[in-house]
Tab-separated table of C-alpha atoms in Angstrom:
chain	number	residue	atom	x	y	z
A	1	UNK	CA	20.766	-18.819	3.164
A	2	UNK	CA	17.610	-20.894	2.831
A	3	UNK	CA	14.545	-18.673	3.067
A	4	UNK	CA	10.826	-19.274	3.480
A	5	UNK	CA	9.052	-16.302	1.883
A	6	UNK	CA	5.472	-15.187	2.612
A	7	UNK	CA	3.911	-12.359	0.600
A	8	UNK	CA	1.308	-11.548	-2.012
A	9	UNK	CA	1.374	-8.244	-4.001
A	10	UNK	CA	3.999	-6.658	-6.227
A	11	UNK	CA	5.551	-4.882	-3.242
A	12	UNK	CA	6.376	-8.339	-1.851
A	13	UNK	CA	7.419	-9.802	-5.195
A	14	UNK	CA	10.063	-7.100	-5.622
A	15	UNK	CA	11.673	-8.137	-2.331
A	16	UNK	CA	11.414	-11.787	-3.331
A	17	UNK	CA	13.190	-11.148	-6.625
A	18	UNK	CA	15.940	-9.228	-4.819
A	19	UNK	CA	16.481	-12.058	-2.328
A	20	UNK	CA	16.758	-14.545	-5.169
A	21	UNK	CA	19.106	-12.270	-7.147
A	22	UNK	CA	21.359	-11.955	-4.083
A	23	UNK	CA	21.983	-15.686	-4.218
A	24	UNK	CA	19.781	-16.861	-1.385
A	25	UNK	CA	17.661	-19.971	-1.916
A	26	UNK	CA	13.919	-19.500	-1.454
A	27	UNK	CA	12.824	-22.994	-0.491
A	28	UNK	CA	9.091	-22.339	0.010
A	29	UNK	CA	6.645	-19.534	-0.819
A	30	UNK	CA	3.387	-18.766	0.960
A	31	UNK	CA	0.909	-16.464	-0.740
A	32	UNK	CA	-2.797	-15.684	-0.837
A	33	UNK	CA	-5.106	-17.956	-2.860
A	34	UNK	CA	-5.708	-16.952	-6.479
A	35	UNK	CA	-8.353	-14.202	-6.741
A	36	UNK	CA	-10.754	-13.214	-9.505
A	37	UNK	CA	-9.833	-9.909	-11.107
A	38	UNK	CA	-10.045	-7.934	-14.337
A	39	UNK	CA	-12.935	-7.442	-16.739
A	40	UNK	CA	-13.446	-11.156	-17.182
A	41	UNK	CA	-13.108	-11.859	-13.448
A	42	UNK	CA	-10.719	-14.730	-14.155
A	43	UNK	CA	-8.660	-16.304	-11.393
A	44	UNK	CA	-5.264	-14.625	-11.209
A	45	UNK	CA	-2.150	-15.699	-9.356
A	46	UNK	CA	-0.438	-13.200	-7.092
A	47	UNK	CA	2.862	-11.620	-8.233
A	48	UNK	CA	4.637	-13.705	-5.569
A	49	UNK	CA	3.142	-16.917	-6.925
A	50	UNK	CA	4.034	-15.969	-10.491
A	51	UNK	CA	7.685	-15.505	-9.549
A	52	UNK	CA	7.706	-18.694	-7.487
A	53	UNK	CA	6.386	-20.722	-10.429
A	54	UNK	CA	8.966	-19.110	-12.707
A	55	UNK	CA	11.722	-20.247	-10.328
A	56	UNK	CA	10.171	-23.667	-9.549
A	57	UNK	CA	9.719	-22.740	-5.895
A	58	UNK	CA	7.069	-24.789	-4.037
A	59	UNK	CA	3.975	-22.701	-3.244
A	60	UNK	CA	1.451	-22.914	-0.398
A	61	UNK	CA	-1.831	-20.965	-0.624
A	62	UNK	CA	-3.839	-21.659	2.535
A	63	UNK	CA	-6.894	-19.510	3.246
A	64	UNK	CA	-5.842	-19.442	6.899
A	65	UNK	CA	-2.889	-20.456	9.076
A	66	UNK	CA	-5.039	-21.014	12.167
A	67	UNK	CA	-5.054	-24.717	12.980
A	68	UNK	CA	-7.916	-24.179	15.438
A	69	UNK	CA	-10.221	-22.586	12.856
A	70	UNK	CA	-13.902	-23.510	13.154
A	71	UNK	CA	-13.994	-23.883	9.365
A	72	UNK	CA	-12.919	-27.478	8.716
A	73	UNK	CA	-11.578	-26.706	5.238
A	74	UNK	CA	-9.427	-23.820	6.490
A	75	UNK	CA	-8.314	-25.932	9.449
A	76	UNK	CA	-7.072	-28.709	7.150
A	77	UNK	CA	-5.228	-26.183	4.966
A	78	UNK	CA	-3.585	-24.626	8.027
A	79	UNK	CA	-2.552	-28.021	9.377
A	80	UNK	CA	-1.030	-28.999	6.028
A	81	UNK	CA	0.853	-25.686	5.800
A	82	UNK	CA	2.184	-26.062	9.354
A	83	UNK	CA	3.328	-29.618	8.664
A	84	UNK	CA	5.172	-28.579	5.499
A	85	UNK	CA	6.845	-25.653	7.262
A	86	UNK	CA	7.872	-27.898	10.152
A	87	UNK	CA	9.554	-30.321	7.747
A	88	UNK	CA	11.219	-27.651	5.582
A	89	UNK	CA	14.916	-26.970	6.060
A	90	UNK	CA	15.289	-23.164	6.230
A	91	UNK	CA	17.392	-20.528	8.004
A	92	UNK	CA	14.944	-17.629	8.255
A	93	UNK	CA	11.486	-16.543	7.192
A	94	UNK	CA	10.693	-13.269	5.396
A	95	UNK	CA	7.163	-11.837	5.389
A	96	UNK	CA	6.075	-8.942	3.184
A	97	UNK	CA	2.441	-7.828	2.794
A	98	UNK	CA	1.272	-11.430	3.069
A	99	UNK	CA	-2.294	-10.675	4.119
A	100	UNK	CA	-2.686	-13.488	6.656
A	101	UNK	CA	-1.913	-13.344	10.359
A	102	UNK	CA	0.955	-15.605	11.358
A	103	UNK	CA	0.009	-17.394	14.600
A	104	UNK	CA	2.550	-17.770	17.374
A	105	UNK	CA	3.159	-21.424	16.527
A	106	UNK	CA	4.395	-20.420	13.049
A	107	UNK	CA	6.668	-17.774	14.565
A	108	UNK	CA	7.961	-20.386	17.020
A	109	UNK	CA	8.876	-22.641	14.099
A	110	UNK	CA	10.956	-19.833	12.591
A	111	UNK	CA	12.683	-19.258	15.937
A	112	UNK	CA	13.516	-22.910	16.650
A	113	UNK	CA	17.349	-23.221	16.636
A	114	UNK	CA	19.265	-23.141	14.402
A	115	UNK	CA	16.653	-21.033	12.608
A	116	UNK	CA	17.137	-17.294	12.986
A	117	UNK	CA	13.604	-15.944	13.107
A	118	UNK	CA	10.874	-14.313	11.058
A	119	UNK	CA	11.478	-10.851	9.565
A	120	UNK	CA	8.957	-8.444	8.097
A	121	UNK	CA	9.335	-5.517	5.680
A	122	UNK	CA	6.925	-2.771	6.750
A	123	UNK	CA	6.482	0.417	4.702
A	124	UNK	CA	6.506	2.971	7.507
A	125	UNK	CA	8.622	4.350	10.325
A	126	UNK	CA	7.261	2.151	13.094
A	127	UNK	CA	5.431	2.633	15.392
A	128	UNK	CA	3.751	5.162	13.072
A	129	UNK	CA	1.312	3.536	10.653
A	130	UNK	CA	1.101	-0.022	11.850
A	131	UNK	CA	-1.452	-1.950	9.825
A	132	UNK	CA	-2.710	-2.545	6.314
A	133	UNK	CA	-2.281	0.728	4.394
A	134	UNK	CA	0.790	2.618	5.670
A	135	UNK	CA	1.695	4.169	2.311
A	136	UNK	CA	-1.740	5.654	1.633
A	137	UNK	CA	-2.305	6.829	5.197
A	138	UNK	CA	1.041	8.616	5.342
A	139	UNK	CA	0.173	10.684	2.254
A	140	UNK	CA	-3.419	11.242	3.402
A	141	UNK	CA	-2.155	12.590	6.727
A	142	UNK	CA	0.247	14.996	5.020
A	143	UNK	CA	3.332	13.332	6.518
A	144	UNK	CA	6.608	14.831	5.354
A	145	UNK	CA	8.566	11.616	5.753
A	146	UNK	CA	8.131	7.859	5.846
A	147	UNK	CA	10.399	4.885	5.264
A	148	UNK	CA	10.895	1.163	5.720
A	149	UNK	CA	11.247	-0.788	8.946
A	150	UNK	CA	12.645	-4.314	9.050
A	151	UNK	CA	10.977	-5.894	12.040
A	152	UNK	CA	11.477	-9.191	13.824
A	153	UNK	CA	7.925	-10.430	13.979
A	154	UNK	CA	5.916	-11.191	17.074
A	155	UNK	CA	2.248	-12.115	17.443
A	156	UNK	CA	1.070	-8.474	17.613
A	157	UNK	CA	0.030	-6.219	14.732
A	158	UNK	CA	3.365	-4.784	13.559
A	159	UNK	CA	4.586	-4.562	17.159
A	160	UNK	CA	7.852	-6.492	16.835
A	161	UNK	CA	11.312	-5.113	17.575
A	162	UNK	CA	13.048	-3.419	14.654
A	163	UNK	CA	16.350	-4.461	13.103
A	164	UNK	CA	16.866	-1.773	10.460
A	165	UNK	CA	14.983	1.464	9.757
A	166	UNK	CA	15.550	3.781	6.793
A	167	UNK	CA	13.813	7.145	6.325
A	168	UNK	CA	12.853	8.963	3.103
A	169	UNK	CA	11.067	12.249	2.408
A	170	UNK	CA	7.580	12.329	0.890
A	171	UNK	CA	7.642	14.686	-2.080
A	172	UNK	CA	4.963	17.369	-2.576
A	173	UNK	CA	3.736	15.658	-5.743
A	174	UNK	CA	3.917	12.117	-4.346
A	175	UNK	CA	1.112	9.647	-5.029
A	176	UNK	CA	0.682	6.256	-3.416
A	177	UNK	CA	1.768	4.739	-6.730
A	178	UNK	CA	5.108	6.563	-6.845
A	179	UNK	CA	5.767	6.191	-3.119
A	180	UNK	CA	4.950	2.472	-3.319
A	181	UNK	CA	7.643	1.980	-5.943
A	182	UNK	CA	10.278	3.877	-3.963
A	183	UNK	CA	9.500	2.017	-0.755
A	184	UNK	CA	9.404	-1.367	-2.512
A	185	UNK	CA	12.900	-0.750	-3.832
A	186	UNK	CA	14.104	0.387	-0.411
A	187	UNK	CA	12.482	-2.596	1.284
A	188	UNK	CA	14.192	-5.015	-1.084
A	189	UNK	CA	17.533	-3.356	-0.344
A	190	UNK	CA	17.055	-3.464	3.433
A	191	UNK	CA	15.894	-7.080	3.619
A	192	UNK	CA	19.013	-8.172	1.731
A	193	UNK	CA	21.110	-6.125	4.145
A	194	UNK	CA	19.343	-7.912	7.001
A	195	UNK	CA	20.021	-11.317	5.481
A	196	UNK	CA	23.687	-10.432	4.965
A	197	UNK	CA	23.944	-9.525	8.652
A	198	UNK	CA	22.182	-12.714	9.703
A	199	UNK	CA	24.489	-14.790	7.538
A	200	UNK	CA	27.638	-13.188	8.918
A	201	UNK	CA	26.668	-12.569	12.547
A	202	UNK	CA	23.793	-14.879	13.415
A	203	UNK	CA	21.073	-13.475	15.742
A	204	UNK	CA	20.853	-9.691	15.427
A	205	UNK	CA	20.471	-6.856	17.917
A	206	UNK	CA	16.924	-5.504	17.874
A	207	UNK	CA	15.333	-2.294	19.145
A	208	UNK	CA	11.947	-2.204	20.863
A	209	UNK	CA	9.434	0.149	19.264
A	210	UNK	CA	8.579	3.328	21.136
A	211	UNK	CA	5.328	3.310	23.073
A	212	UNK	CA	4.619	6.904	21.985
A	213	UNK	CA	3.538	7.870	18.479
A	214	UNK	CA	1.621	4.689	17.638
A	215	UNK	CA	-0.858	5.134	14.768
A	216	UNK	CA	-2.840	2.572	12.775
A	217	UNK	CA	-3.193	2.501	9.004
A	218	UNK	CA	-6.665	1.080	8.523
A	219	UNK	CA	-7.519	-0.675	5.259
A	220	UNK	CA	-8.656	1.729	2.529
A	221	UNK	CA	-12.398	1.546	1.833
A	222	UNK	CA	-13.882	2.615	-1.497
A	223	UNK	CA	-16.348	5.036	0.074
A	224	UNK	CA	-13.459	7.012	1.573
A	225	UNK	CA	-12.600	8.197	-1.928
A	226	UNK	CA	-15.709	10.385	-2.273
A	227	UNK	CA	-14.309	13.913	-2.233
A	228	UNK	CA	-15.658	16.171	0.493
A	229	UNK	CA	-15.272	19.619	-1.040
A	230	UNK	CA	-15.886	21.355	2.302
A	231	UNK	CA	-12.388	20.284	3.387
A	232	UNK	CA	-9.341	22.470	2.752
A	233	UNK	CA	-7.464	22.262	-0.543
A	234	UNK	CA	-4.496	20.632	1.234
A	235	UNK	CA	-6.688	17.898	2.769
A	236	UNK	CA	-8.340	17.137	-0.558
A	237	UNK	CA	-4.975	17.154	-2.332
A	238	UNK	CA	-3.607	14.650	0.203
A	239	UNK	CA	-6.563	12.333	-0.376
A	240	UNK	CA	-6.467	12.521	-4.158
A	241	UNK	CA	-2.794	11.569	-4.169
A	242	UNK	CA	-3.214	8.985	-1.387
A	243	UNK	CA	-5.984	7.175	-3.295
A	244	UNK	CA	-3.967	6.976	-6.537
A	245	UNK	CA	-4.034	4.220	-7.789
A	246	UNK	CA	-6.677	2.690	-5.465
A	247	UNK	CA	-9.531	3.327	-5.133
A	248	UNK	CA	-9.216	6.618	-7.017
A	249	UNK	CA	-10.785	9.785	-5.584
A	250	UNK	CA	-14.130	10.572	-7.212
A	251	UNK	CA	-16.852	13.189	-7.463
A	252	UNK	CA	-19.826	13.782	-9.747
A	253	UNK	CA	-20.966	16.691	-11.903
A	254	UNK	CA	-23.377	17.072	-14.844
A	255	UNK	CA	-24.613	13.545	-14.153
A	256	UNK	CA	-21.174	11.927	-14.529
A	257	UNK	CA	-18.839	10.513	-11.890
A	258	UNK	CA	-15.215	11.413	-12.555
A	259	UNK	CA	-11.998	10.044	-11.087
A	260	UNK	CA	-9.411	12.522	-9.828
A	261	UNK	CA	-5.805	11.321	-10.077
A	262	UNK	CA	-3.495	14.251	-9.414
A	263	UNK	CA	-3.695	17.710	-7.940
A	264	UNK	CA	-1.990	20.470	-5.997
A	265	UNK	CA	-3.025	23.400	-3.847
A	266	UNK	CA	-3.618	26.388	-6.114
A	267	UNK	CA	-0.985	29.114	-5.991
A	268	UNK	CA	-1.937	32.093	-3.844
A	269	UNK	CA	-0.584	34.306	-6.604
A	270	UNK	CA	-3.742	33.585	-8.605
A	271	UNK	CA	-6.968	35.362	-7.693
A	272	UNK	CA	-10.317	33.605	-7.931
A	273	UNK	CA	-13.922	34.584	-7.354
A	274	UNK	CA	-15.305	32.970	-4.203
A	275	UNK	CA	-17.567	30.053	-5.037
A	276	UNK	CA	-19.367	27.255	-3.280
A	277	UNK	CA	-17.376	24.149	-2.301
A	278	UNK	CA	-17.083	21.925	-5.375
A	279	UNK	CA	-17.677	24.748	-7.877
A	280	UNK	CA	-15.343	24.961	-10.871
A	281	UNK	CA	-13.834	28.462	-10.834
A	282	UNK	CA	-11.774	28.272	-13.979
A	283	UNK	CA	-10.046	26.093	-16.550
A	284	UNK	CA	-6.523	26.932	-17.707
A	285	UNK	CA	-3.776	25.185	-19.646
A	286	UNK	CA	-2.256	23.916	-16.412
A	287	UNK	CA	-5.390	22.553	-14.786
A	288	UNK	CA	-8.877	23.033	-13.378
A	289	UNK	CA	-9.499	25.233	-10.326
A	290	UNK	CA	-12.190	24.140	-7.873
A	291	UNK	CA	-13.418	25.866	-4.734
A	292	UNK	CA	-12.779	23.997	-1.492
A	293	UNK	CA	-13.905	24.832	2.030
A	294	UNK	CA	-11.525	27.731	2.536
A	295	UNK	CA	-9.280	27.871	-0.504
A	296	UNK	CA	-8.806	26.522	-4.033
A	297	UNK	CA	-7.369	23.287	-5.422
A	298	UNK	CA	-5.879	22.781	-8.875
A	299	UNK	CA	-6.862	19.457	-10.425
A	300	UNK	CA	-4.227	18.223	-12.868
A	301	UNK	CA	-5.434	14.812	-14.034
A	302	UNK	CA	-8.923	13.302	-14.335
A	303	UNK	CA	-10.749	10.413	-15.957
A	304	UNK	CA	-14.233	9.879	-17.402
A	305	UNK	CA	-15.986	6.529	-16.836
A	306	UNK	CA	-14.522	4.077	-19.335
A	307	UNK	CA	-12.029	6.639	-20.580
A	308	UNK	CA	-8.322	7.226	-20.156
A	309	UNK	CA	-6.572	9.430	-17.668
A	310	UNK	CA	-6.209	12.894	-19.206
A	311	UNK	CA	-5.178	16.417	-18.262
A	312	UNK	CA	-8.096	17.815	-16.285
A	313	UNK	CA	-8.368	20.855	-18.539
A	314	UNK	CA	-8.924	18.637	-21.607
A	315	UNK	CA	-11.897	16.983	-19.872
A	316	UNK	CA	-13.476	20.085	-18.313
A	317	UNK	CA	-13.076	22.649	-21.131
A	318	UNK	CA	-15.779	21.136	-23.392
A	319	UNK	CA	-18.074	20.614	-20.408
A	320	UNK	CA	-17.664	24.216	-19.301
A	321	UNK	CA	-18.490	25.339	-22.830
A	322	UNK	CA	-21.866	23.577	-22.584
A	323	UNK	CA	-22.831	24.595	-19.036
A	324	UNK	CA	-23.044	27.962	-17.342
A	325	UNK	CA	-21.654	26.468	-14.165
A	326	UNK	CA	-20.167	23.119	-13.152
A	327	UNK	CA	-20.455	22.042	-9.542
A	328	UNK	CA	-18.940	18.802	-8.214
A	329	UNK	CA	-20.756	16.955	-5.443
A	330	UNK	CA	-20.026	13.972	-3.198
A	331	UNK	CA	-21.349	10.594	-4.291
A	332	UNK	CA	-22.408	9.846	-0.715
A	333	UNK	CA	-22.690	11.752	2.529
A	334	UNK	CA	-21.537	10.265	5.843
């Protein structure tokens, strides 16, 4: 099949590579404009663009797809993108974490016969966690399961009918980094299954999303990562793992702001003196124990500014040797 692909991050690039490996022809790629990143703040292409260039696939990078934009530059880019899409011979469109809203006129292009529509890979069990950060929000909320939904797109925010849905369990130790990789692999598998069905059957049966159970996965903001030690150990554990790798949960002590990368609720078999929220209660080979609002969390992995990720005990032991008490505090208070 001839596919137009729209996506930006590595999650999308993995699906793109799988579609190409399955023998489909990606005839056009849409991705976000190059962004400055890294220590030198150099312009960097997205993973989708990098793969497209490797495969000599034409690339479009409009800042917007709204042809009625009040910004003349964005309007011209959108008009050029629409014109190229309208004159491209393709069977279906696949969208994965693109980052731009597709207006109805773009969706109409993908639906115009004999085209078969526009399909999206979404990393949640819709209608739960519609929106920008479904992987992080699922872990933050303490969900026990998540999955991938292949959705036929409409003009709403992740409101389209689903074609395929696959569920997986969220492990106790799961971080957004590990869950991202599992869901990216599953998404690549399911989109190829969708394309196989389209190729053999044509238009597919779809299922409307339930009206109950709708939740929204708002974009992750950096200030959310400030640890509130008055919360329970489970809530803090969820957030530490949800914000790994971005933006990284943080808290300050002895004049230094540390990143917290991995944790677990401390075993009830251990006994600890009762401290104030944020107070380090003990350092052991396995980790660092910190008082939370009602119970104790075990921090397993931390990082100093400019340093490497290390076992938390290796970072805190020398600090504890120099201070009578170590007490972590929030960087900011809501």
